[in-house]
Coordinates of N, CA and C in Angstrom, one line a residue:
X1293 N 47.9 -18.4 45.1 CA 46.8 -18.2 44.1 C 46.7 -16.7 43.8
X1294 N 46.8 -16.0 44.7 CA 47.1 -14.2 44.8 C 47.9 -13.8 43.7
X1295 N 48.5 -14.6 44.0 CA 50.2 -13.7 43.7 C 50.1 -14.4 42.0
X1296 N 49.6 -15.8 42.0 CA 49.2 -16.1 40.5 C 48.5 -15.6 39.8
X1297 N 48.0 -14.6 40.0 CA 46.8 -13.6 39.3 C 47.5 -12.3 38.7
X1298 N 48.5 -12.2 39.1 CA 49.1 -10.9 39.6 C 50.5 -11.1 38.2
X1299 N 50.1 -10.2 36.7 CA 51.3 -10.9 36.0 C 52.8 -10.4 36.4
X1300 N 53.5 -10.9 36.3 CA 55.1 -10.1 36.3 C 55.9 -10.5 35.1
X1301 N 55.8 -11.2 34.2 CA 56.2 -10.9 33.1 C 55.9 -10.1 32.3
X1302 N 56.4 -9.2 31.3 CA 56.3 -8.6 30.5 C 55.3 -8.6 29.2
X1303 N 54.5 -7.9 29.2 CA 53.1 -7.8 28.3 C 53.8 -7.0 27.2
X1304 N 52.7 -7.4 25.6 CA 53.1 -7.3 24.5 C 53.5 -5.3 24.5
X1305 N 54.2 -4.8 24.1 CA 54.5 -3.5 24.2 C 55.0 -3.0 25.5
X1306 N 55.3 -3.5 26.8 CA 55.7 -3.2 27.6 C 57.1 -3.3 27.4
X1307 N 58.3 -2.4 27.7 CA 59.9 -2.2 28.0 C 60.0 -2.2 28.9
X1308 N 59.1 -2.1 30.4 CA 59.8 -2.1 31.7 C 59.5 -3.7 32.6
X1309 N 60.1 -3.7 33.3 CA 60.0 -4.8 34.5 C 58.9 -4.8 35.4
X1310 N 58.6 -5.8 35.9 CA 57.7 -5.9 36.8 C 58.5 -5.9 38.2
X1311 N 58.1 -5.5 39.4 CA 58.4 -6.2 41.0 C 57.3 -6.8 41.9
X1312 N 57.2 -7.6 42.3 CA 56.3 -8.1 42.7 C 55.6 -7.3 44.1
X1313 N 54.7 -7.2 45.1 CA 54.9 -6.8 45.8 C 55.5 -7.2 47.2
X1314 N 55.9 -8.5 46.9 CA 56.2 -9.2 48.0 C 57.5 -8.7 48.5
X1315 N 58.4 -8.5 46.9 CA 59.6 -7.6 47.0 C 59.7 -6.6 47.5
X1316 N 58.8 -6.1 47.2 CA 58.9 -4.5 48.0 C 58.6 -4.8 49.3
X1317 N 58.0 -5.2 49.8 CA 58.0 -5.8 51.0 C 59.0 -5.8 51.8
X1318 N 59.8 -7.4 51.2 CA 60.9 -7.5 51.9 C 62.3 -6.4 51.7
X1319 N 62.0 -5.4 50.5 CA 63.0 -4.4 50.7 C 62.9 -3.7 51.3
X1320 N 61.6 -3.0 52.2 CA 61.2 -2.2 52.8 C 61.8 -3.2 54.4
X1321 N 61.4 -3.8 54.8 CA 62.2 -4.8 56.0 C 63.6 -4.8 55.9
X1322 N 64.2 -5.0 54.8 CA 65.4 -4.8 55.2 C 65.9 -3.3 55.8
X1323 N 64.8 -2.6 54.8 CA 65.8 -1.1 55.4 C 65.6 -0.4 56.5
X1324 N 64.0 -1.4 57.2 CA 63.6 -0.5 58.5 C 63.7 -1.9 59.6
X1325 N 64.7 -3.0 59.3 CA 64.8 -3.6 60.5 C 66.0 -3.8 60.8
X1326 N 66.6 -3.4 61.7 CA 68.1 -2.9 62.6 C 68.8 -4.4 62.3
X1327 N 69.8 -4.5 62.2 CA 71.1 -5.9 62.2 C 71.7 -5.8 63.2
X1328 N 72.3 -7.0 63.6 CA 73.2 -6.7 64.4 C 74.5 -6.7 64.4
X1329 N 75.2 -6.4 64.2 CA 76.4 -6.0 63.8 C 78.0 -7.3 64.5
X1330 N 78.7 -7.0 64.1 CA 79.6 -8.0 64.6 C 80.2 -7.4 65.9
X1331 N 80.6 -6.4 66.4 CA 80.7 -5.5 67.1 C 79.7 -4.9 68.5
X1332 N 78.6 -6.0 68.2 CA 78.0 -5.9 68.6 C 76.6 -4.5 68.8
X1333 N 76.9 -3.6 67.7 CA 76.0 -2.9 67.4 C 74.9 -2.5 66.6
X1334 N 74.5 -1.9 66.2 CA 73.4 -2.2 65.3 C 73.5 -1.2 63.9
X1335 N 73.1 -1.5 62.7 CA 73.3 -1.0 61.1 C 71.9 -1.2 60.8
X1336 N 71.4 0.2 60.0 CA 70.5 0.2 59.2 C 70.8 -0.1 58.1
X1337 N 70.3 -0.8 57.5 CA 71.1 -1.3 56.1 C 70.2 -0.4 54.6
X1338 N 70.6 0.8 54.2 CA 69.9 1.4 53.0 C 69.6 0.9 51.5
X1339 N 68.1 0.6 51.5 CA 67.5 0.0 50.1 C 68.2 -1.5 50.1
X1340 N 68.7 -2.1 50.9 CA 68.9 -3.4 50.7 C 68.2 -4.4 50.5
X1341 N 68.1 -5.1 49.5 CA 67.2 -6.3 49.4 C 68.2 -7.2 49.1
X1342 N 67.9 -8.5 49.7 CA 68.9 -9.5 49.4 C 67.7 -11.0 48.3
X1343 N 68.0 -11.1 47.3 CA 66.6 -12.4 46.6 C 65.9 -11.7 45.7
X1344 N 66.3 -10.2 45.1 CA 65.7 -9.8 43.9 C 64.8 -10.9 42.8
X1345 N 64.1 -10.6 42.5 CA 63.3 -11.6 41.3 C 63.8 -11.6 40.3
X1346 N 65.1 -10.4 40.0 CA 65.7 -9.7 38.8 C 67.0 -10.5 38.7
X1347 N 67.5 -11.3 39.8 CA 69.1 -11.7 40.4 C 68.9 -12.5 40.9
X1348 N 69.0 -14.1 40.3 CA 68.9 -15.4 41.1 C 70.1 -15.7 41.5
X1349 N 71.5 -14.5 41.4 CA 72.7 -15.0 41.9 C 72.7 -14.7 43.2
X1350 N 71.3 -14.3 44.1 CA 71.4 -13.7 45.4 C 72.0 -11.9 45.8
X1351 N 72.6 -11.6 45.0 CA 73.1 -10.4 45.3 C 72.4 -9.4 45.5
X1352 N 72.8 -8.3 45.8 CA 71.9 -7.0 46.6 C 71.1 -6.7 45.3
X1353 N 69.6 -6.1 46.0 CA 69.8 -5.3 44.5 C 68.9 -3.6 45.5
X1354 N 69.3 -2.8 45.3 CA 68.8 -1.5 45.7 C 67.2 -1.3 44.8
X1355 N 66.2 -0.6 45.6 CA 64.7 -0.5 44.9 C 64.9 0.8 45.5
X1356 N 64.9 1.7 44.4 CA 64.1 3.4 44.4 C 62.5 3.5 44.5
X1357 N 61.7 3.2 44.9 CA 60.3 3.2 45.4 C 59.8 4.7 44.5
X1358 N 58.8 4.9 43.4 CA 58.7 6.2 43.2 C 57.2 6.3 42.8
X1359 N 56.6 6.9 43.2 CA 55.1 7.3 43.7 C 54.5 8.1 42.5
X1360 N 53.9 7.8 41.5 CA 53.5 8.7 40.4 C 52.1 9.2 40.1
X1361 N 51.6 9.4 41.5 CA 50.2 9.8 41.8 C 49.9 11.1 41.8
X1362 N 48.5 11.8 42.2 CA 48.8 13.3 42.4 C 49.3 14.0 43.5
X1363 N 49.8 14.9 43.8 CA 50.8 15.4 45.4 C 49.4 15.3 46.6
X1364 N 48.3 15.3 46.4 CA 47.9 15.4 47.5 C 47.5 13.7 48.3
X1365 N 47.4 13.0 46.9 CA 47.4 11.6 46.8 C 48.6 11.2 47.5
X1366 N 49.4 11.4 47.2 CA 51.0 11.0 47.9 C 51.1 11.4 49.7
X1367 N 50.5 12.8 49.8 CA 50.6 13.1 51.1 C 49.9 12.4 51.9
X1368 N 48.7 12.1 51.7 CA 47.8 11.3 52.4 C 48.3 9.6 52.6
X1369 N 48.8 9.2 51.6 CA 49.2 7.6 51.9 C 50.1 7.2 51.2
X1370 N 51.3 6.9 51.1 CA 52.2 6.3 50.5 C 53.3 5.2 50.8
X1371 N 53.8 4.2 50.2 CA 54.6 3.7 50.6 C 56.0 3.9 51.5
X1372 N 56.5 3.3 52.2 CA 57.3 3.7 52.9 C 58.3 4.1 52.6
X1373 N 58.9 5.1 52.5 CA 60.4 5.3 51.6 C 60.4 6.0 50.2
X1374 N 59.1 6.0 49.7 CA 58.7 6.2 48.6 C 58.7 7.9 48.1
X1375 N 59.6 8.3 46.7 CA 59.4 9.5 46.7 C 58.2 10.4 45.7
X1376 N 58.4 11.4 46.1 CA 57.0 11.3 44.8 C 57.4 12.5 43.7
X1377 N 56.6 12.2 42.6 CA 57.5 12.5 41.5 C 56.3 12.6 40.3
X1378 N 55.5 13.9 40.1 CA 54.8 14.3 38.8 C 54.9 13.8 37.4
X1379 N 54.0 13.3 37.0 CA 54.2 12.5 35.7 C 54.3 13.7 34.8
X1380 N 54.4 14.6 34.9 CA 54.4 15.8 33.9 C 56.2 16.2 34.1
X1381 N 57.0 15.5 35.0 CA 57.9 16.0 34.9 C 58.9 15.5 33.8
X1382 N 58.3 14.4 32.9 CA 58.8 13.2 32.1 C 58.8 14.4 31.2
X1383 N 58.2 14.7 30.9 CA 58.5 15.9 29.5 C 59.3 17.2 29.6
X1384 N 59.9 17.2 30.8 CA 61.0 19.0 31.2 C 62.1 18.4 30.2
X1385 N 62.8 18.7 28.7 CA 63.8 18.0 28.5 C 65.2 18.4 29.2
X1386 N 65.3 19.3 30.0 CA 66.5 19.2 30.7 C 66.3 18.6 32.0
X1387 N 65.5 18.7 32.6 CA 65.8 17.7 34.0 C 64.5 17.0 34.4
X1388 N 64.2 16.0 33.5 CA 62.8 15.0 34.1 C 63.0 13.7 35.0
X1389 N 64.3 14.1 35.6 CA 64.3 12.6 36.7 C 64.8 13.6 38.0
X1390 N 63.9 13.1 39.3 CA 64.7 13.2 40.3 C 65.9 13.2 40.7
X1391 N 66.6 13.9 41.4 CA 68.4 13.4 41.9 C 68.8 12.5 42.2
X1392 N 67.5 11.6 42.9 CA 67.5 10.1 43.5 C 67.9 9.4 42.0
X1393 N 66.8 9.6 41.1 CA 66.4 8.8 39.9 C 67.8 8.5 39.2
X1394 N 68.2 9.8 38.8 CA 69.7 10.0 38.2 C 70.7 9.0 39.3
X1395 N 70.8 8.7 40.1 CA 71.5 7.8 41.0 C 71.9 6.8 40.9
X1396 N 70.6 6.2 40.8 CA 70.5 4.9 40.6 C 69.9 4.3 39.0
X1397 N 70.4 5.5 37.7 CA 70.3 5.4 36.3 C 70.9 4.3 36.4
X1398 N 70.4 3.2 35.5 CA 71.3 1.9 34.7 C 72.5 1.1 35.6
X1399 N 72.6 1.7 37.0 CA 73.4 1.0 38.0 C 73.5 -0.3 38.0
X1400 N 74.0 -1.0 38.2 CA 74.3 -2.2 38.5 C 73.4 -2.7 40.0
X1401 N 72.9 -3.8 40.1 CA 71.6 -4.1 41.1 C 71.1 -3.2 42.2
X1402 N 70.7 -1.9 40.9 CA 69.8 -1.0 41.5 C 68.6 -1.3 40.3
X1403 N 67.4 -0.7 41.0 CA 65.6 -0.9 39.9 C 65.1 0.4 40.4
X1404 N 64.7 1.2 39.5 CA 63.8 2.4 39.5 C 62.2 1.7 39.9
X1405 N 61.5 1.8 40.9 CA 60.5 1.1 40.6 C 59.2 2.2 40.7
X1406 N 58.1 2.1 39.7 CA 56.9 3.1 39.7 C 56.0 2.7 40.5
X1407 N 55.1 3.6 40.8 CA 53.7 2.6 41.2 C 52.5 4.3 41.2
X1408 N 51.4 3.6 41.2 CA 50.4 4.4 41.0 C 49.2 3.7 41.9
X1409 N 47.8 4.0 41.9 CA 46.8 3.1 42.8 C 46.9 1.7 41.3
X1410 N 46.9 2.1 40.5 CA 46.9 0.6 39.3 C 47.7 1.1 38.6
X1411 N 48.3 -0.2 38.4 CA 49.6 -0.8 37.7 C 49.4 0.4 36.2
X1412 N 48.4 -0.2 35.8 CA 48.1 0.5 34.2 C 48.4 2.0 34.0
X1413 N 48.7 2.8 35.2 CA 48.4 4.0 35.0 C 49.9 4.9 34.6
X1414 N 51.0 3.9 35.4 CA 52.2 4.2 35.2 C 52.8 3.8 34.3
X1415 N 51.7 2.1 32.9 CA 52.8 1.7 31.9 C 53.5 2.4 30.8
X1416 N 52.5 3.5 30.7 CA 53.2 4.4 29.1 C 54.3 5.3 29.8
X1417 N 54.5 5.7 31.0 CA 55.5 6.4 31.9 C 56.6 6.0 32.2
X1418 N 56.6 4.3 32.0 CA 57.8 3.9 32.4 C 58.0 3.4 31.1
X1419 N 57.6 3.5 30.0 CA 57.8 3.1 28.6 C 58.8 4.3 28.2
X1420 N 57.8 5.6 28.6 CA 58.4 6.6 27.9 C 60.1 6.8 29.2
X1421 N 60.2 6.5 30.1 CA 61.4 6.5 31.0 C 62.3 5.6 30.0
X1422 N 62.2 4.5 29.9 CA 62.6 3.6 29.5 C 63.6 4.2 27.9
X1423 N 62.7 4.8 27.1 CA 63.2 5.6 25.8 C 64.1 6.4 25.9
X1424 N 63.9 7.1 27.4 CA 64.8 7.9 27.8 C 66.2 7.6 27.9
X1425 N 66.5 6.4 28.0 CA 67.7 5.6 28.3 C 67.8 5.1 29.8
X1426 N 66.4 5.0 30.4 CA 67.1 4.0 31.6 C 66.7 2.7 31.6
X1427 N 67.1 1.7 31.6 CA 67.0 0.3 31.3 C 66.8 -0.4 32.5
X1428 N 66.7 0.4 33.8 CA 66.2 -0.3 34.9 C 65.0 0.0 35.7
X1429 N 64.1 0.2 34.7 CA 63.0 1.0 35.3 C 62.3 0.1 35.1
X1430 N 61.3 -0.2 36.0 CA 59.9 -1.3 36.5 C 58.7 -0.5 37.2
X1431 N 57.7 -1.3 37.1 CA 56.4 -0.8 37.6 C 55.9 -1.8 38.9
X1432 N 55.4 -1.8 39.9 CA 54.8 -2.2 40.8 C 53.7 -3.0 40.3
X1433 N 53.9 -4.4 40.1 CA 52.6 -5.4 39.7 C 51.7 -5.3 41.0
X1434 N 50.5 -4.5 40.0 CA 49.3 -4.9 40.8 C 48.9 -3.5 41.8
X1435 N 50.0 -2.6 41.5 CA 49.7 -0.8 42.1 C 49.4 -1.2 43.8
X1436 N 49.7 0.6 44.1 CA 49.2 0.5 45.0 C 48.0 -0.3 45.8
X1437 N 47.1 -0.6 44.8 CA 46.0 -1.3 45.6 C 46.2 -2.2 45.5
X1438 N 46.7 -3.4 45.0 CA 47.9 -4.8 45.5 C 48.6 -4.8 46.2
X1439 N 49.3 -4.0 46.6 CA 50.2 -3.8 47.8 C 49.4 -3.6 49.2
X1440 N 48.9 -2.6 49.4 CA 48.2 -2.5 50.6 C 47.2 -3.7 51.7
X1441 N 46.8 -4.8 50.4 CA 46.2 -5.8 50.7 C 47.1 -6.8 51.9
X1442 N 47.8 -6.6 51.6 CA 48.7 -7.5 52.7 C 49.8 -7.0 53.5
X1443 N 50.1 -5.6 53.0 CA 51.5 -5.1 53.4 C 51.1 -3.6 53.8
X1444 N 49.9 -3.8 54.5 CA 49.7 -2.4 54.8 C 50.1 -1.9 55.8
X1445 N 51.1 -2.2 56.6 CA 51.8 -1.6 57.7 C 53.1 -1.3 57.1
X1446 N 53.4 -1.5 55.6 CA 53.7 -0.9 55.1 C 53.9 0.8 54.6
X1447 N 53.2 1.2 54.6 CA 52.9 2.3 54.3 C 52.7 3.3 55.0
X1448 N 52.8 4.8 55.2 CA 52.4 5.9 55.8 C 51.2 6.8 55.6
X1449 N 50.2 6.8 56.6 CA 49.0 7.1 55.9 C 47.7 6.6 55.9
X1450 N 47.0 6.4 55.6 CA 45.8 5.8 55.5 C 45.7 4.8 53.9
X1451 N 45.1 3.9 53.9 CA 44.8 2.9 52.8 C 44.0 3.9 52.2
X1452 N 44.1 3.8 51.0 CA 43.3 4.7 50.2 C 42.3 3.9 49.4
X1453 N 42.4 2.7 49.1 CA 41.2 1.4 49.1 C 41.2 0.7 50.3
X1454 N 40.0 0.3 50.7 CA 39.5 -0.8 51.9 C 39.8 -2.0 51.5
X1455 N 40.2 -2.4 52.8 CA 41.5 -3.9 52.1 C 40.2 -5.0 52.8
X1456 N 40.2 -5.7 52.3 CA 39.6 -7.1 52.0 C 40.2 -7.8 52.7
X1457 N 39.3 -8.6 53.5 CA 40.3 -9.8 54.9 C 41.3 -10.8 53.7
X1458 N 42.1 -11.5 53.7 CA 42.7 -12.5 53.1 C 41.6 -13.6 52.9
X1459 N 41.0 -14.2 53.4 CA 40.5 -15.3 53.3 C 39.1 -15.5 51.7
X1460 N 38.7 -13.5 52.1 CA 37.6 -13.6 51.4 C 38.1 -13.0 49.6
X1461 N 39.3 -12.5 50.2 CA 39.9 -12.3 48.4 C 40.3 -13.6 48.1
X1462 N 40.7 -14.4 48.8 CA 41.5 -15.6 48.2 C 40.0 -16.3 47.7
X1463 N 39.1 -16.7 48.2 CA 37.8 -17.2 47.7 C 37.3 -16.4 46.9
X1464 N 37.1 -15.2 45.9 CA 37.5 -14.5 45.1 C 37.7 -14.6 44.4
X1465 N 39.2 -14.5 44.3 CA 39.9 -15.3 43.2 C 39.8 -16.4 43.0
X1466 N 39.3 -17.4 43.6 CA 39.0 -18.9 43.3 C 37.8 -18.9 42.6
X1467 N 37.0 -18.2 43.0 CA 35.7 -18.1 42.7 C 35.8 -17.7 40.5
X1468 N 36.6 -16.5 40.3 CA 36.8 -15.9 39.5 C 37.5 -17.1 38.3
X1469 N 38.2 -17.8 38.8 CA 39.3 -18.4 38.4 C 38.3 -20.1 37.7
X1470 N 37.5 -20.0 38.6 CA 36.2 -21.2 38.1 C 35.5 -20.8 37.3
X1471 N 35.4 -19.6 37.4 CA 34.2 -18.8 36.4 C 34.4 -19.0 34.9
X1472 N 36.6 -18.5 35.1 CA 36.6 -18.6 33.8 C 36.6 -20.0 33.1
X1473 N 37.5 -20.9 33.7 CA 37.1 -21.8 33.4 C 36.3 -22.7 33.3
X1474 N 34.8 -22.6 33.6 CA 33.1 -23.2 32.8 C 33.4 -22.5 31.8
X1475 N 33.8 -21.0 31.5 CA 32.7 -20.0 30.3 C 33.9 -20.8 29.2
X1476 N 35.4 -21.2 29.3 CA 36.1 -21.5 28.4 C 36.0 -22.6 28.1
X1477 N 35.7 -24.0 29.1 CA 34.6 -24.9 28.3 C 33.2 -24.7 27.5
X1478 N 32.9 -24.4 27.8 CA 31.6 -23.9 27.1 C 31.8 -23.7 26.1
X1479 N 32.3 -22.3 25.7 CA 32.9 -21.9 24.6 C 34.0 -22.8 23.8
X1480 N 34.8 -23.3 23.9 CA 35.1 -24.7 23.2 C 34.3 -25.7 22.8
X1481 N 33.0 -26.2 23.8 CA 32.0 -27.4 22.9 C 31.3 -26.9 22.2
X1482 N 30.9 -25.5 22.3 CA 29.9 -25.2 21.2 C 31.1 -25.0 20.2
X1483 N 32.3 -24.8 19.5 CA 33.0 -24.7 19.0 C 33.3 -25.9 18.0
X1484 N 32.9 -27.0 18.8 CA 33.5 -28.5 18.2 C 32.6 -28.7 17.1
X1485 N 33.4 -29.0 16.1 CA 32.7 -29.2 14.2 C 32.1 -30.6 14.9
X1486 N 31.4 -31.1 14.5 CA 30.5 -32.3 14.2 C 30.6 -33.5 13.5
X1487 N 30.5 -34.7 14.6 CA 31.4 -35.7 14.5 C 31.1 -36.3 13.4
X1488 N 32.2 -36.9 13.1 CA 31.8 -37.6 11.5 C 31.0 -39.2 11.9
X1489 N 30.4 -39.4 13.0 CA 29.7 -40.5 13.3 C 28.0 -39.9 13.1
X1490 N 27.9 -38.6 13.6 CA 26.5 -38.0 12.9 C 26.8 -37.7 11.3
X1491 N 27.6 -37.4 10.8 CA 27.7 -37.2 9.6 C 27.6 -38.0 8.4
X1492 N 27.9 -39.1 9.2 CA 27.9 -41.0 8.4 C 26.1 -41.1 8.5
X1493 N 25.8 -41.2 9.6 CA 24.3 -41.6 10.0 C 23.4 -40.7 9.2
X1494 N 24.0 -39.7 8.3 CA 22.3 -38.8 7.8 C 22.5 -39.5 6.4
X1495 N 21.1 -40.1 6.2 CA 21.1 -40.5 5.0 C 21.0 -39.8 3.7
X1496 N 21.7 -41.0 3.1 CA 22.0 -40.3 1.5 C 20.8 -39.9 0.2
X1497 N 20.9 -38.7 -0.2 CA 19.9 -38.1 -1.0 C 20.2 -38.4 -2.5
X1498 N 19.8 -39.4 -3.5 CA 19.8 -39.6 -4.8 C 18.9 -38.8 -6.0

């Protein structure tokens, strides 16, 4: 129901991608849980995700994690892995992407991915990225403060929102999700033209 609230398709005027945060999730797991090797040793595996939402063929796809908050915002809490990177640096026209960023430009199942505390704050950023010529740039559905809700051992730092037990956001959004639908019936019967069985029944004026 969570994660149904949460859009990842693409909204009217948006050019970038969504990731869900479940993704980031499980890319952050791959790259901080050890394998074991045939050899019997052990491999960290870098930015690997295996089940992208972007690649139903299964194949890898690399997530650049990039933090577009203020620096002291970033120091205090951020995702794991995550680099951080000034929204003022979008306008330097000779060098407005990190070294990372340029890396993993337009690569082949690699994703630039943004995030901010809400989604909204990074969409004109990855719009204006996007213009720039990189065509694999996405935003983090649902920001920082959708992520932390369930994946907060995730991150380094302190939560920068107070995360809500599961049980009582999911009742929540159930709650919200009823709401709207009474107010959108409602709004529909008062809407309904008037039936032509009252309209028969008023008598005729000569």
């Amino acid at each position: 129901m969570r994660e149904s609230s949460v859009k990842l398709k693409k909204q009217p005027g948006e050019l970038f991608k969504r990731v869900s945060t479940r993704a980031v999730s499980e890319c952050i797991q791959q790259q901080t849980a050890p394998q074991l090797m045939d050899d019997g040793g052990f491999a960290h595996p870098l930015d690997e995700y295996r089940g992208s939402p972007f690649d139903s063929s299964e194949k890898k796809t690399d997530f650049l994690l990039v933090d577009c908050r203020e620096a002291e915002d970033y120091e205090k809490c951020h995702i794991k892995g995550a680099l951080y990177y000034p929204k003022t640096r979008i306008y330097h026209g000779t060098n407005p992407f990190l070294t990372e960023m340029y890396a993993f430009k337009n690569k082949e199942n690699k994703m630039i991915v943004l995030y901010d505390l809400e989604e909204e704050r990074v969409a004109a950023l990855a719009n204006t990225i996007f213009e720039k010529g990189v065509d694999n740039i996405a935003i983090l559905a649902g920001g920082l403060r959708e992520f932390v809700q369930d994946y907060s051992s995730y991150i380094d730092g302190e939560s920068p929102v107070p995360i809500v037990p599961r049980d009582a956001r999911l009742q929540r959004r159930a709650d919200q999700i009823t709401q709207a639908r009474s107010e959108a019936r409602t709004s529909i019967s008062h809407s309904k033209p008037k039936s032509l069985s009252n309209s028969l029944a008023k008598p005729a004026y000569r």
